[in-house]
CSV table of C-alpha atoms (C1' of nucleotides) in Angstrom, one decimal:
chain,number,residue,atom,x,y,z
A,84,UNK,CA,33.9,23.1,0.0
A,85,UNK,CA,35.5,20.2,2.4
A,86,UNK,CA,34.9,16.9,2.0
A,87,UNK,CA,32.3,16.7,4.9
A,88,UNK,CA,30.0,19.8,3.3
A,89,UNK,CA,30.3,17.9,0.2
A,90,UNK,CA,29.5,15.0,1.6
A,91,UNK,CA,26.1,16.4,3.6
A,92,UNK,CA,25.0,18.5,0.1
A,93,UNK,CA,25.3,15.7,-1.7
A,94,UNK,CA,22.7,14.0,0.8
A,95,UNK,CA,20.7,16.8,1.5
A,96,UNK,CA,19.6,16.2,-2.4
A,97,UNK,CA,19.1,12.6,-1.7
A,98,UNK,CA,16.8,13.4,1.1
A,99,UNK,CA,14.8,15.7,-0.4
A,100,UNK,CA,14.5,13.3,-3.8
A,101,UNK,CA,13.5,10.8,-1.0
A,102,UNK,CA,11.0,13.3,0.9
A,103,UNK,CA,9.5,14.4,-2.9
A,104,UNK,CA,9.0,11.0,-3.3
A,105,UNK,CA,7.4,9.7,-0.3
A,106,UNK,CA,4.9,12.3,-0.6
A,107,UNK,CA,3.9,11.4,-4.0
A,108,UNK,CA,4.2,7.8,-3.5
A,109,UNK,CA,1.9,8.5,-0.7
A,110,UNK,CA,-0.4,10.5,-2.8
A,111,UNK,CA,-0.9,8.2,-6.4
A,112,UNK,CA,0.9,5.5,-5.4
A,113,UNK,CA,4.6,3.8,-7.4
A,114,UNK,CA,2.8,2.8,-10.8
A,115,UNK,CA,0.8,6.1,-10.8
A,116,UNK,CA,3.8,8.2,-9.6
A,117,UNK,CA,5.9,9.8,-12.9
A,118,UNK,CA,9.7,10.1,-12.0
A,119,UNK,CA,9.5,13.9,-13.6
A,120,UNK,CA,6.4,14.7,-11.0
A,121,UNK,CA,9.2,13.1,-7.9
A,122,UNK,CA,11.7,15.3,-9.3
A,123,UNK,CA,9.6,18.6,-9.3
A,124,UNK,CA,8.7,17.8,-5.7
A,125,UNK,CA,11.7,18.0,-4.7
A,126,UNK,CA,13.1,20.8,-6.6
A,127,UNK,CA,15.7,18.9,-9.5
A,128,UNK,CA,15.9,18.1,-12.9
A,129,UNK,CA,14.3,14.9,-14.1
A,130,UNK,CA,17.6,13.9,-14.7
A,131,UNK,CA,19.3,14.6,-11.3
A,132,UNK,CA,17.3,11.3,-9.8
A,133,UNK,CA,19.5,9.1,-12.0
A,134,UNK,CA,22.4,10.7,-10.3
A,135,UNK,CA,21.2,9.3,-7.0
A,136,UNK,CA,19.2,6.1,-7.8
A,137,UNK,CA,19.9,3.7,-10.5
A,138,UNK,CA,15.7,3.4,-11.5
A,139,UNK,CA,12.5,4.3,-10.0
A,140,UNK,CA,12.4,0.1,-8.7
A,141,UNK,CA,16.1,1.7,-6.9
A,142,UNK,CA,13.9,4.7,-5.8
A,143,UNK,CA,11.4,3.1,-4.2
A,144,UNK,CA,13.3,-0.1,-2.5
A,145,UNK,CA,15.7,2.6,-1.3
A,146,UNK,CA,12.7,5.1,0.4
A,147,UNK,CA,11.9,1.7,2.1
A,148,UNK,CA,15.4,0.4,3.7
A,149,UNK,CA,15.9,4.2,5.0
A,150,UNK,CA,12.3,5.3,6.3
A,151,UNK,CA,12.3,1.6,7.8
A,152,UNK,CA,15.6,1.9,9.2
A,153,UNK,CA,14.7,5.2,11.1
A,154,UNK,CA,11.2,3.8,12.5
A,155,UNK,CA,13.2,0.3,13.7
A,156,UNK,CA,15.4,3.0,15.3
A,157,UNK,CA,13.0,5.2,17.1
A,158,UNK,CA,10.7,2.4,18.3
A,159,UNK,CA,13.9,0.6,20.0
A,160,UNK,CA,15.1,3.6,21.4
A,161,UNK,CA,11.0,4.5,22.6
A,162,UNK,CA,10.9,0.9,23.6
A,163,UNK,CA,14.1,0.7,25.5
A,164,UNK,CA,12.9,3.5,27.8
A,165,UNK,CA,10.0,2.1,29.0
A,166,UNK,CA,10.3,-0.4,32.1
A,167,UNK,CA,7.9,-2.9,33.0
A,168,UNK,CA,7.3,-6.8,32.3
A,169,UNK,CA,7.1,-7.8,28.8
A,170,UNK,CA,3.0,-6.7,28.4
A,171,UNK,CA,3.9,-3.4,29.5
A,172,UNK,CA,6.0,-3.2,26.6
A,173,UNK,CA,3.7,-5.0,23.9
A,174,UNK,CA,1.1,-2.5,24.9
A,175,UNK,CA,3.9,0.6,24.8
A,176,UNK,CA,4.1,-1.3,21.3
A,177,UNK,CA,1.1,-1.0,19.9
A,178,UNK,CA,0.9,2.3,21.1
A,179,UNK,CA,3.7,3.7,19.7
A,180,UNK,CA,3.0,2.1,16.3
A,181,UNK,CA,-0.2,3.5,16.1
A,182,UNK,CA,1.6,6.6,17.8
A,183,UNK,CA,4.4,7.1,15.1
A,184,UNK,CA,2.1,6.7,11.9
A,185,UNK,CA,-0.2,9.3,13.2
A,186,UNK,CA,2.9,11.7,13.1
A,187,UNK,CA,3.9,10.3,9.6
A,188,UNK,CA,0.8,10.0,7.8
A,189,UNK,CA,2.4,9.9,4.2
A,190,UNK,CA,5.2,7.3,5.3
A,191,UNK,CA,2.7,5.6,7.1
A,192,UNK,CA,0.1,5.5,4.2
A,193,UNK,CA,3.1,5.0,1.9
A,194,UNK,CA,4.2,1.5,3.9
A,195,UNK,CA,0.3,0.5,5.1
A,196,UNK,CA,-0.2,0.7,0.9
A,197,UNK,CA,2.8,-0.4,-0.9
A,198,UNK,CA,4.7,-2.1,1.3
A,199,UNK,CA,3.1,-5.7,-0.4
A,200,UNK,CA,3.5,-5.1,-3.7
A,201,UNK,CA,6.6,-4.2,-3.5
A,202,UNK,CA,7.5,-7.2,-1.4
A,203,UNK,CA,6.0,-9.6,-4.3
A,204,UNK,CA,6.9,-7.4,-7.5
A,205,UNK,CA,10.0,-5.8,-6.9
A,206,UNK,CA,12.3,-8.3,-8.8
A,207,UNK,CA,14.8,-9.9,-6.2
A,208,UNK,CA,14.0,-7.7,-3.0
A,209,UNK,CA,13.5,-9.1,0.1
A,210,UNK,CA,12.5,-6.5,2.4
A,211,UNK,CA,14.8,-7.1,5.6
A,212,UNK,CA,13.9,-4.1,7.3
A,213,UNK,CA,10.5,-5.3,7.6
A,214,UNK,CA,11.6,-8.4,8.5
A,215,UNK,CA,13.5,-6.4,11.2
A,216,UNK,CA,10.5,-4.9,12.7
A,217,UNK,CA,8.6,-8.1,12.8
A,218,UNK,CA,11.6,-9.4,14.8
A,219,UNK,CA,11.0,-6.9,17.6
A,220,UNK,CA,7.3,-7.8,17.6
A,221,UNK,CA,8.6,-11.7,18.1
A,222,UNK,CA,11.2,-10.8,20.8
A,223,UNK,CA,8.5,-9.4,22.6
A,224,UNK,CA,6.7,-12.1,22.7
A,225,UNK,CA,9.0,-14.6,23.2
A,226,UNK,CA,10.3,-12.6,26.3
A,227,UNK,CA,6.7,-12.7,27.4
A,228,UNK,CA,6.6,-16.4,27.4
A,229,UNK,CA,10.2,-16.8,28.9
A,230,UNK,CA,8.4,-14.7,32.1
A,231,UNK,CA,5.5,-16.8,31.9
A,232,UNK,CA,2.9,-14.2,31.2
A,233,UNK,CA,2.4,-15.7,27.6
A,234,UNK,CA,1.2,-18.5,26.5
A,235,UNK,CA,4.2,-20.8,25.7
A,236,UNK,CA,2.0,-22.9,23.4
A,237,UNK,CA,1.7,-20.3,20.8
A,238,UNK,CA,4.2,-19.4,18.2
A,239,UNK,CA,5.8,-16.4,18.2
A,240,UNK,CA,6.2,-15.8,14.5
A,241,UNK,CA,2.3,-16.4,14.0
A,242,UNK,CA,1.4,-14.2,16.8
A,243,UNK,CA,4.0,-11.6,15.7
A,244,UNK,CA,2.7,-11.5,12.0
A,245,UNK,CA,-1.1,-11.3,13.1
A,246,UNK,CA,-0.4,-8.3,15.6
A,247,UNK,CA,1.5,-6.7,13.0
A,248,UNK,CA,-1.9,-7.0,10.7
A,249,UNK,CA,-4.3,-6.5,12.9
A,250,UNK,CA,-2.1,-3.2,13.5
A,251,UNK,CA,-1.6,-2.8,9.6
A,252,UNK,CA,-5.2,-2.6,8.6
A,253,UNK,CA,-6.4,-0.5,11.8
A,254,UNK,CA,-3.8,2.0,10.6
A,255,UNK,CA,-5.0,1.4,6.5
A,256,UNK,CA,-8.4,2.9,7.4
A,257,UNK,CA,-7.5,5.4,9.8
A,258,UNK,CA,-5.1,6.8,7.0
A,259,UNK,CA,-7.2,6.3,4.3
A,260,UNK,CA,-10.1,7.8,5.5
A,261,UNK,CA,-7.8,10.5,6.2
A,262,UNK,CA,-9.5,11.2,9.5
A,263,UNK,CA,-8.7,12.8,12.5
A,264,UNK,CA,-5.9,11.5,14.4
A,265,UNK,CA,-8.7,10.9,16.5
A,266,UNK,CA,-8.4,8.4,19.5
A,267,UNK,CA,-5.3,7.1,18.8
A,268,UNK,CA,-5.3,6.4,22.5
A,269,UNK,CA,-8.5,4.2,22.3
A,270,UNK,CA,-8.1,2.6,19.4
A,271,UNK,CA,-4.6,1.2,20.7
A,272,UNK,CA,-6.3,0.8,24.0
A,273,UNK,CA,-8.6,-1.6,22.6
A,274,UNK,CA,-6.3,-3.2,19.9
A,275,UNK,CA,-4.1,-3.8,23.5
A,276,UNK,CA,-6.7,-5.0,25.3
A,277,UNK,CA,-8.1,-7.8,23.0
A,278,UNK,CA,-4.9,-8.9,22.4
A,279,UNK,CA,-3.8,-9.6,25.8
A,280,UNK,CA,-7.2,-10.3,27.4
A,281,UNK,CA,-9.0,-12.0,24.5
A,282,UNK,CA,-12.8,-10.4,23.5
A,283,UNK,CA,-14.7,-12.7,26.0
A,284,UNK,CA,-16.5,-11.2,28.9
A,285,UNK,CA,-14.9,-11.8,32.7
A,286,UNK,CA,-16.2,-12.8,35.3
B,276,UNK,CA,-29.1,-20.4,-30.7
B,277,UNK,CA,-31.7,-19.9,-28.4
B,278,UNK,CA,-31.5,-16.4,-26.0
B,279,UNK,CA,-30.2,-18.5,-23.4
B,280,UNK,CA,-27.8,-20.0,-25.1
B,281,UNK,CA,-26.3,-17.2,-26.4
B,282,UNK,CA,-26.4,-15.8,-23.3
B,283,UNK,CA,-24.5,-18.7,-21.9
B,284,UNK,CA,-22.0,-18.4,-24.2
B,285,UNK,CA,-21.5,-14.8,-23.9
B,286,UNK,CA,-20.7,-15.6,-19.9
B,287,UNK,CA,-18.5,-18.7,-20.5
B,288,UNK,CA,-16.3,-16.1,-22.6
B,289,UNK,CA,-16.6,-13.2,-20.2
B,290,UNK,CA,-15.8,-16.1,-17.3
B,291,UNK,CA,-12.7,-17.2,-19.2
B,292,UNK,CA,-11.2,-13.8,-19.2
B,293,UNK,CA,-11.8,-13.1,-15.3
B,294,UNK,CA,-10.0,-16.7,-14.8
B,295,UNK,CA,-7.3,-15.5,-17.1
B,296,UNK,CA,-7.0,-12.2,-15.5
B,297,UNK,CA,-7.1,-13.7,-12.1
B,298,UNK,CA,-4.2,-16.4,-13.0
B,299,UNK,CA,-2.0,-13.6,-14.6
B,300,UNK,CA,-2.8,-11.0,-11.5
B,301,UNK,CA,-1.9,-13.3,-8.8
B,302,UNK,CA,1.4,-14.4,-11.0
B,303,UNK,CA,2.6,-10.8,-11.6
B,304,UNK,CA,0.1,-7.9,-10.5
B,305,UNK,CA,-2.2,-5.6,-11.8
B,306,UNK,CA,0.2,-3.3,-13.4
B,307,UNK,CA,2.8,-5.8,-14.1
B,308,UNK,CA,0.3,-7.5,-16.5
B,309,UNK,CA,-0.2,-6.7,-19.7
B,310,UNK,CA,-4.3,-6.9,-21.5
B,311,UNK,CA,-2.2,-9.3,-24.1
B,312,UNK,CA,-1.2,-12.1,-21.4
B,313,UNK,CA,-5.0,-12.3,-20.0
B,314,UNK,CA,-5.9,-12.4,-23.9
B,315,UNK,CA,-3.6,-15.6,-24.5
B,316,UNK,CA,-4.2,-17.0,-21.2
B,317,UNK,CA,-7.9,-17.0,-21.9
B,318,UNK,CA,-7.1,-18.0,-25.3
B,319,UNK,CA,-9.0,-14.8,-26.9
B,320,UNK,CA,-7.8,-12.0,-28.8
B,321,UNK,CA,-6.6,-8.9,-27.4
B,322,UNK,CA,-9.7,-7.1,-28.5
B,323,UNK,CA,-12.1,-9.3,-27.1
B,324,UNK,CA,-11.7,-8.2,-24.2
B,325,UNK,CA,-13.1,-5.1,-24.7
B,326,UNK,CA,-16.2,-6.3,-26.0
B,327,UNK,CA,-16.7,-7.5,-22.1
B,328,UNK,CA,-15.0,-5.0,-20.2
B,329,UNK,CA,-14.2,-1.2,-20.6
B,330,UNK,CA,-10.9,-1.0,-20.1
B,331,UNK,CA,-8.2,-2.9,-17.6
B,332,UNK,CA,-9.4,-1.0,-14.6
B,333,UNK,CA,-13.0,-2.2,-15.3
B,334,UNK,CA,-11.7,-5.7,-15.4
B,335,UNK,CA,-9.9,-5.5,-12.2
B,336,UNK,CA,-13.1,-4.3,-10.7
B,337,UNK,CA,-15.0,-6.5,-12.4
B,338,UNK,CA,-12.6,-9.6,-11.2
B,339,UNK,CA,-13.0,-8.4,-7.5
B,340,UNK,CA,-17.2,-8.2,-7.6
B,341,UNK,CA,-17.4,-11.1,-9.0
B,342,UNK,CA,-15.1,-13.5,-7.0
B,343,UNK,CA,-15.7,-11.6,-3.7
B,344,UNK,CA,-19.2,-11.9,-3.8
B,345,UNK,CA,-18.9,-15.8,-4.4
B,346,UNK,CA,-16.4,-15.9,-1.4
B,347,UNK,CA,-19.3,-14.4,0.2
B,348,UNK,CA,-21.9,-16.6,-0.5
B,349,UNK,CA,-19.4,-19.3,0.2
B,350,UNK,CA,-19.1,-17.8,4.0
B,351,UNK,CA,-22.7,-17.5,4.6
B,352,UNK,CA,-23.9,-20.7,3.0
B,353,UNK,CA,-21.1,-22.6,5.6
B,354,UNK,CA,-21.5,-20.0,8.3
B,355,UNK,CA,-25.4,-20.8,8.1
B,356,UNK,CA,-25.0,-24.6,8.7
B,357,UNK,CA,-22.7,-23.8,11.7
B,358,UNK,CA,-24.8,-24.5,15.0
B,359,UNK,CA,-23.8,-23.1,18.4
B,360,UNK,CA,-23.2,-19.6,20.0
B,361,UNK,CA,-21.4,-16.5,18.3
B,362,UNK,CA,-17.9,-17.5,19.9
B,363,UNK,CA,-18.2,-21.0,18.0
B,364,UNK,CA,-19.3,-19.1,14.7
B,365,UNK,CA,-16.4,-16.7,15.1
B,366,UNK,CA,-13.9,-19.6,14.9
B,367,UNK,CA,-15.8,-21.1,11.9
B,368,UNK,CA,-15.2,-17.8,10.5
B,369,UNK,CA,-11.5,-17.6,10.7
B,370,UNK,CA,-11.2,-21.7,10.1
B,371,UNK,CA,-13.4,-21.0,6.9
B,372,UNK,CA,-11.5,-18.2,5.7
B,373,UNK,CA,-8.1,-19.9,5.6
B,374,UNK,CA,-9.5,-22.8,4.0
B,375,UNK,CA,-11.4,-20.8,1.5
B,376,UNK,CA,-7.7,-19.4,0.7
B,377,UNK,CA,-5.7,-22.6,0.5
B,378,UNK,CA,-9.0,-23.8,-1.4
B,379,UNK,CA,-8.0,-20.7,-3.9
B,380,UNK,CA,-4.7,-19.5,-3.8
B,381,UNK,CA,-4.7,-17.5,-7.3
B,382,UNK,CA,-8.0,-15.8,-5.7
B,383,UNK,CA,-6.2,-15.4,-1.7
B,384,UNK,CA,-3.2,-14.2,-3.8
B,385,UNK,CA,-5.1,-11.5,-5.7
B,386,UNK,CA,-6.8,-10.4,-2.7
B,387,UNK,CA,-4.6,-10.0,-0.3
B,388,UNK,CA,-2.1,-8.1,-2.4
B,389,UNK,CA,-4.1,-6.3,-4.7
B,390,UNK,CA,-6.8,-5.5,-2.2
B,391,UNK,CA,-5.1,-2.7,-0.9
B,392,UNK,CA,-4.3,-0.7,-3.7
B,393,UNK,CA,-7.3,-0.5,-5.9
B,394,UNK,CA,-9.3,0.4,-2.6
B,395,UNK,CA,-6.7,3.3,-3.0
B,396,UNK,CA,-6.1,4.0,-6.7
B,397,UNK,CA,-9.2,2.7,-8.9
B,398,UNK,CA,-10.5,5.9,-8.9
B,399,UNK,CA,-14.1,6.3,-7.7
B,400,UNK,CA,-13.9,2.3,-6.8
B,401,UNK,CA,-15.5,2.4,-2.7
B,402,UNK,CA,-15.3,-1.3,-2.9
B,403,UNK,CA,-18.8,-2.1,-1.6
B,404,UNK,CA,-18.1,-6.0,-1.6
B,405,UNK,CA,-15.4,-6.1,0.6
B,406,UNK,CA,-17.7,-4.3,3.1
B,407,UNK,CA,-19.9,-6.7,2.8
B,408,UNK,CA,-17.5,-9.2,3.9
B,409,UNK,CA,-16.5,-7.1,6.8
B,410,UNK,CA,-20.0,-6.4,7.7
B,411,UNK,CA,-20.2,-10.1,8.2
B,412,UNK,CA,-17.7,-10.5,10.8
B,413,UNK,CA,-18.8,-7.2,12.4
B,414,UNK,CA,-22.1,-8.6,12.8
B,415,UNK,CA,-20.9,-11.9,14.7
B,416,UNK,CA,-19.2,-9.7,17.1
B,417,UNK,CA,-22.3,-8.3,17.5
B,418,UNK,CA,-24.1,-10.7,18.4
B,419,UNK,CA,-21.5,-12.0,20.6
B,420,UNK,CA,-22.1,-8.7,22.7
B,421,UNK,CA,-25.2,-9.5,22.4
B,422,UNK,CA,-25.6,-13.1,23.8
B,423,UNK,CA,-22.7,-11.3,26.7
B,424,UNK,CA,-20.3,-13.3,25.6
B,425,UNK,CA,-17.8,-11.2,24.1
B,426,UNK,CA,-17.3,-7.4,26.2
B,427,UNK,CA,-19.4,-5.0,25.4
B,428,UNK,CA,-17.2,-2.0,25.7
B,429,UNK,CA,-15.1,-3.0,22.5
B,430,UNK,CA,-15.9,-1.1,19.1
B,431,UNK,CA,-17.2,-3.9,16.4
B,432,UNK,CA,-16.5,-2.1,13.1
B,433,UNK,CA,-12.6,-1.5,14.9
B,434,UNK,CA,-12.7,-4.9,16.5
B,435,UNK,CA,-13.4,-6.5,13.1
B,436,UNK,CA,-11.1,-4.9,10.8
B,437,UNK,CA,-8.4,-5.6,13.3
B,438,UNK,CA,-9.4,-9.0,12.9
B,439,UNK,CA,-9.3,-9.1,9.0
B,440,UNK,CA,-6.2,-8.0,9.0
B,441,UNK,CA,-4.2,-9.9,11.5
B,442,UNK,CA,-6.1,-13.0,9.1
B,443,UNK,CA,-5.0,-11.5,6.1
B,444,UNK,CA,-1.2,-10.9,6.9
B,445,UNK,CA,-1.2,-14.3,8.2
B,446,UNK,CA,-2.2,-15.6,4.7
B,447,UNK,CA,-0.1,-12.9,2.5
B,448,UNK,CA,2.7,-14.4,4.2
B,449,UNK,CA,1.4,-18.2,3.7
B,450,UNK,CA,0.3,-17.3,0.0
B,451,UNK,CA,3.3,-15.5,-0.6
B,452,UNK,CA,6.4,-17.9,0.7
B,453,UNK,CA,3.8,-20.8,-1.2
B,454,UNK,CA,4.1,-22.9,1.7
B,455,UNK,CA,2.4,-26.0,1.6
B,456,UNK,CA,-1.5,-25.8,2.7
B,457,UNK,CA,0.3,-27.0,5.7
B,458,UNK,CA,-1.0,-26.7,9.4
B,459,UNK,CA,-4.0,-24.7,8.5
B,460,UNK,CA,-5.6,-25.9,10.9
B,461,UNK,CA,-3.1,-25.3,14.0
B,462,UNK,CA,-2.6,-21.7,12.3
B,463,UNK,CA,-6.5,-21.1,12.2
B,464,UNK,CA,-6.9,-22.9,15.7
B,465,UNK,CA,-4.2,-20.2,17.1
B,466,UNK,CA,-5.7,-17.4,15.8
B,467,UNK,CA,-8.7,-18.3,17.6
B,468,UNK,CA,-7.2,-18.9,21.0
B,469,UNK,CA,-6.2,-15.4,20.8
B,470,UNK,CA,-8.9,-13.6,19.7
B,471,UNK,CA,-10.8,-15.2,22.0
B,472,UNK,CA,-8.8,-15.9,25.1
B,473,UNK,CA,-5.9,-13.3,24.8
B,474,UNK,CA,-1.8,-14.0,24.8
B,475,UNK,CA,-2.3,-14.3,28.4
B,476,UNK,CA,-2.0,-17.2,30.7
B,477,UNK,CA,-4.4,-18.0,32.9
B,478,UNK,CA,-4.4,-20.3,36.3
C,111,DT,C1',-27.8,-18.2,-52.5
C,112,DT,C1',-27.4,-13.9,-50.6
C,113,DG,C1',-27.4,-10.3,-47.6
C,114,DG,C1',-27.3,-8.7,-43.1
C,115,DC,C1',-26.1,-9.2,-38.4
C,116,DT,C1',-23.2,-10.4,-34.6
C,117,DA,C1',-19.0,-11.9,-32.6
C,118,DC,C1',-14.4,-12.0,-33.0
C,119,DT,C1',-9.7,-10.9,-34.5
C,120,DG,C1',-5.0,-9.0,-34.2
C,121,DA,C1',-2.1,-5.7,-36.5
C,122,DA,C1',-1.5,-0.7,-36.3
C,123,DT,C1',-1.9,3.4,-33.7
C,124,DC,C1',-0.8,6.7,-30.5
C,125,DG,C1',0.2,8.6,-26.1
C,126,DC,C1',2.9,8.1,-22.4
C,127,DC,C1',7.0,8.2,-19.5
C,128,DA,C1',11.5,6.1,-17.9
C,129,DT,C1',15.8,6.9,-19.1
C,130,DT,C1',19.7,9.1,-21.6
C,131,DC,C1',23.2,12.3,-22.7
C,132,DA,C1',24.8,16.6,-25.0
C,133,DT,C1',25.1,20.9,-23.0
C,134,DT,C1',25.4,24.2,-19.2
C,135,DT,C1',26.5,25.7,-14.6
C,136,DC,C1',29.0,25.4,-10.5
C,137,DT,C1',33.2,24.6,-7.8
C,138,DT,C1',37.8,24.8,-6.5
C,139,DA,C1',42.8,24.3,-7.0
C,140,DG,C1',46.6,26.6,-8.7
D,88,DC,C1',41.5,34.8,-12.9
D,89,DT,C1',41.3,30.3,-15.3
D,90,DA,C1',40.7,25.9,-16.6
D,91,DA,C1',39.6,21.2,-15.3
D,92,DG,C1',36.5,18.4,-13.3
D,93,DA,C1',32.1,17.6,-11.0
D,94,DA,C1',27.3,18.1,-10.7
D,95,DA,C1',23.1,19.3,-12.6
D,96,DT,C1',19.9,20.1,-16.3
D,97,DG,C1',15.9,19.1,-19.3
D,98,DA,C1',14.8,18.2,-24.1
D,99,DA,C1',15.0,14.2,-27.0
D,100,DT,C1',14.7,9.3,-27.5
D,101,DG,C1',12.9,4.8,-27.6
D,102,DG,C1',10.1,1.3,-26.3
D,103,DC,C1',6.2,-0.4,-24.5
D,104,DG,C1',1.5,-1.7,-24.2
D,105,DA,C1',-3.5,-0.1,-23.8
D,106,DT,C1',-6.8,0.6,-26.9
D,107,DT,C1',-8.9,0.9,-31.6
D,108,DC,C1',-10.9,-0.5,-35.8
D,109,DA,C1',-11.0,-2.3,-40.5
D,110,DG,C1',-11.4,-6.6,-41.8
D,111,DT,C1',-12.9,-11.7,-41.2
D,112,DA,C1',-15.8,-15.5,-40.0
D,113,DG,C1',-19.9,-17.7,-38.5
D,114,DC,C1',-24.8,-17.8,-38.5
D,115,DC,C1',-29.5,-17.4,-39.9
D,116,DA,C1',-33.6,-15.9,-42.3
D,117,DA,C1',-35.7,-15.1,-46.5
DNA sequence: TTGGCTACTGAATCGCCATTCATTTCTTAG
DNA sequence: CTAAGAAATGAATGGCGATTCAGTAGCCAA
């Protein structure tokens, strides 16, 4: 075997130690989640994990930074392709959002459910991919403002942090509830449309 | 000792273990505490606890009836005494809900981090007083829609939970970095604007 | 004073599960 | 083919911590 095919088996286990986690994680939850019911998921020995991660706490900050990293990736590159003024893209946001948790329930139940215990318990961690994604959420906005179409007054970190949780909880029922994908289009057609508009009436 | 005194007593001992159990959540998390911390911190023996509560699930449950429904009555009794349309109330709302948090952190801690995951893992646990609370802020948008002032076309139950959580995130972040009680104010007056008015600028 | 009742105590139990490591299996260079 | 080294295995270990329960303490009525 060359280096490279070692190289690719070698993370073709990690991956699917990742993937047999995610989907229990997603299921019961970390402190409900035994390391030997991960392992049979995803096809190894109990032991094998250890090879890979240095602790479950390893394990589960680890499923964070790479699921995180590859949603950070495919927003920007969904994001980059879409042209328009800066509220074209907020709304392409909040679609996609909505858009990519629909096609990852168990990652996006996983994140919606753990992702703030983690943040507070997980001795020493702190979360820079998240921080990451919040940061694409602010550059939006601040672009917005920079081209006038949003309020300068407002800060960009608050408004950024409530989007992201108004998008957060949305998503925590829909997954939750475990119900049909359903109107993903409306419900980030509304979610959209309050933001930008507000929720009073027009004359 | 009278009935009533007894029965006193029997609360006063039951009310020191949900302040102990609150304290010790908030510091570390459900699962990161153990029964014997809430015992010391409420200054009771391990066992007493169970003379009050079935086991540390029940007392978890237990903690969030019992503080959420006072939150509750909090809301209404200062909602209530707020005169003017629905648009005014809503901004009481989100005013009242930060202060009610910086009023409580050990209580906004516990909520918004452990809110999520006994919805999710308690099993059987549908979490009927956190409805309530919803329910609440559903029914001002209602009456906004009502009185014509906020659109019609907009979903309340989706409209409301959006707005819980972009409130909640906001706060996990302020209960969670400990800032001080700082500009809650400017942060609820922001929310506000947005809700109401939108990101957008106007002529 | 005594006996019974209730509330409380906290040390002992017991099951659980993360982690380890002696052993086995696989891989490959020579 | 062979032997060394790497990778994987999974049974055994060890510690932890929720829960229990035999015993203690306070209280009252007779």
């Amino acid at each position: 075997m060359t280096e490279v095919e070692k190289q690719r088996n070698n993370n073709e286990k990690r991956e699917r130690i990742l993937e047999g986690a995610l989907k229990a994680f997603a299921k019961k939850g970390f402190y409900n989640t035994k390391v030997s019911e991960i392992a049979s998921e995803a096809g190894v020995a109990d032991g094998t994990i250890y090879l890979y991660f240095k602790n479950k706490d390893d394990l589960l900050i680890s499923l964070f930074e790479d699921r995180m990293e590859w949603v950070i990736e495919r927003l920007q590159a969904e994001l980059s392709a879409v042209s328009g003024d800066s509220l074209v893209k907020l709304r392409a946001f909040v679609h996609l959002h909505f858009l990519l948790a629909v096609e990852n329930r168990d990652l996006a139940e996983f994140i919606t459910v753990e992702l703030r215990q983690s943040a507070k318990f997980v001795k020493e961690y702190k979360n820079p991919k998240f921080a990451d994604y919040l940061r694409i959420l602010q550059g939006l906005i601040e672009q917005g403002q920079a081209e006038g179409l949003i309020r300068a007054e407002l800060d960009s970190k608050l408004v950024s942090r409530a989007i992201f949780g108004a998008l957060d909880e949305v998503l925590l029922q829909l997954t939750l509830s475990r119900s049909a994908p359903g109107d993903v289009v409306n419900e980030s057609t509304q979610i959209s449309a309050i933001l930008i508009d507000g929720l009073i009436t027009r004359d």
